[in-house]
């Protein structure tokens, strides 16, 4: 299986007044084509930042200070997303990789309709196809409207503009035309075409009465419906990779299950690879093929989902597994607290809380190594270092 | 549609608001004796005290309050607000109608420049947060805000009128004033820039525009900071919200993210401030009007107050109440236009 995306030594720092937060320290990760990789860890361990670094969208005052994000595009070329310019990134974001966020009500703009926000994706990434359809429609109308001079004149004018956009002629002229109130109306045809696609996409996602929902504002929808709309935006252009950042955390349990089922079904239908970020091990077990465990800005273990539940190697993963509440068993917690990332512990960041820590753990940072086939661990217990 | 229903509801609410304004002013009137109130309707000082009693009787000034209010509001609605002694014994309504167009003209030209410049600079400032352009915009806008109005006005006058000798103060040059006041020039609106066009005398319009430039610049300098600061902070808040990240992750360009997604949400507080600012300018640009010898409504009100001209002051208060009510109405409707959540209550 080929890798869709590979993160190499990603370093992210936040420059705050309290000090430099070392949020991600050399994160290494890859996602294979067609799989669902779960990214699990406590709050604040850098899961979301890892997801955002793929988009090169780390919010200020954060910065990506090192590493590479190698991404295989639909055409099969491998690009380093961190060295692309803004325009290049914009072509990839939303079209080849897209993201679903935790809070659907926050990730929708409250003042635009659902239809507007979904069709925006088509208008941005599928303009050529929309233009072709629109011109074809205008041609049909031109044939029907023999004799109606004014209508024919307007249609000709609009067709002219669309053909200009199609040939990318005079982008400045188009930009100016878009600012003039009456002339701007020509865009309505294009927008109507995009909205039609948006509606059919909403229907595919199991939204009842999509024509009506498309004209609704986010506040008029329930959380589950809002998340469906967000998923629609993310899947509009059949992305190769979908990053789902705790997509069900803010939803009711019953709706959670339905959204998870939807993501699974869509993954199959659209042949998408998923990076699933969550802190919920139950969801991981249900959704993922492989799991990457993060602790304080590092990936500490990667393995198949069955392997990680049956045979966790890293002391943190072990502790995490033991902290799953089970009936009849004593409930265990991990001793100590999550470290402050302004002054993270030296060496292995988990060593102050680790029951198996030895001297070297405080001195040397363990590398992520393949201990068994497809099982990676970053821990001195397994890397053959002298103890 | 929700929008239409909302507008109808909001306009209906406008009626009780106006009623409240008139009741308040009527209540203030009750601080005066019937004799004092009667003298408001008499030109000059009457030699014969009988005149006052005849006025009291005719205008029902000593009747029970509800009857008094009925007759008073009927007179107000028919435009009879008493006599403005401070403006040469002309009716208050006439004096108001003389002053309002000048102020209106000033505000109509100032408000777009204040609001659009403020929004533009506010967005620029927020998008380039903590960079040089942000600091420059903030420093200059706050300097403008802190300048005493009369001082900045005098500086402008001494540079452009005194030093460079472009135009003199006032609303029109002497030559144009002669034409405007002549009988064959019809003053449709009393707004010189518009009347010039309506009379087919474009040079009057140009002359009026020349005279209005400096007061407009002065008002812009001292007011734009308000919009800039509100726009900047609300833009910063919106830019940190989740939907901005979603929009960027969709692959939208920065231009769309800022000018479509963030701007519309950020405008909501700016609309409130703009409404208050416009109403404030319409009713209180006394200093700018005085320094630039631009006789508008503020100028009239200030003189009336200095000369204890009660009917004029109360007539002005009625105007102020009306302006603020209308401004609020417009603000509320604009809100609903921007934010669909406001349309439902």
Tab-separated table of N, CA, C and O in Angstrom, chain A residues 112 202 207 245 252 256 270:
chain	number	residue	atom	x	y	z
A	112	UNK	N	-24.184	33.017	6.464
A	112	UNK	CA	-24.423	32.541	5.102
A	112	UNK	C	-25.196	31.229	5.138
A	112	UNK	O	-25.055	30.446	6.073
A	202	UNK	N	-25.842	17.290	-0.756
A	202	UNK	CA	-26.541	17.213	0.529
A	202	UNK	C	-27.489	16.011	0.541
A	202	UNK	O	-27.629	15.324	1.545
A	207	UNK	N	-29.331	14.119	3.950
A	207	UNK	CA	-30.034	15.244	4.557
A	207	UNK	C	-31.429	15.303	3.945
A	207	UNK	O	-31.564	15.410	2.728
A	245	UNK	N	-11.259	15.934	12.826
A	245	UNK	CA	-10.769	16.305	14.153
A	245	UNK	C	-11.910	16.222	15.160
A	245	UNK	O	-12.718	17.135	15.265
A	252	UNK	N	-24.623	14.470	20.538
A	252	UNK	CA	-25.276	13.465	21.385
A	252	UNK	C	-24.813	12.062	20.993
A	252	UNK	O	-24.464	11.824	19.838
A	256	UNK	N	-23.825	10.697	17.426
A	256	UNK	CA	-22.430	10.297	17.238
A	256	UNK	C	-22.332	9.047	16.380
A	256	UNK	O	-21.615	9.008	15.390
A	270	UNK	N	-16.403	7.220	-1.502
A	270	UNK	CA	-15.540	8.199	-2.171
A	270	UNK	C	-14.089	7.716	-2.251
A	270	UNK	O	-13.241	8.417	-2.764
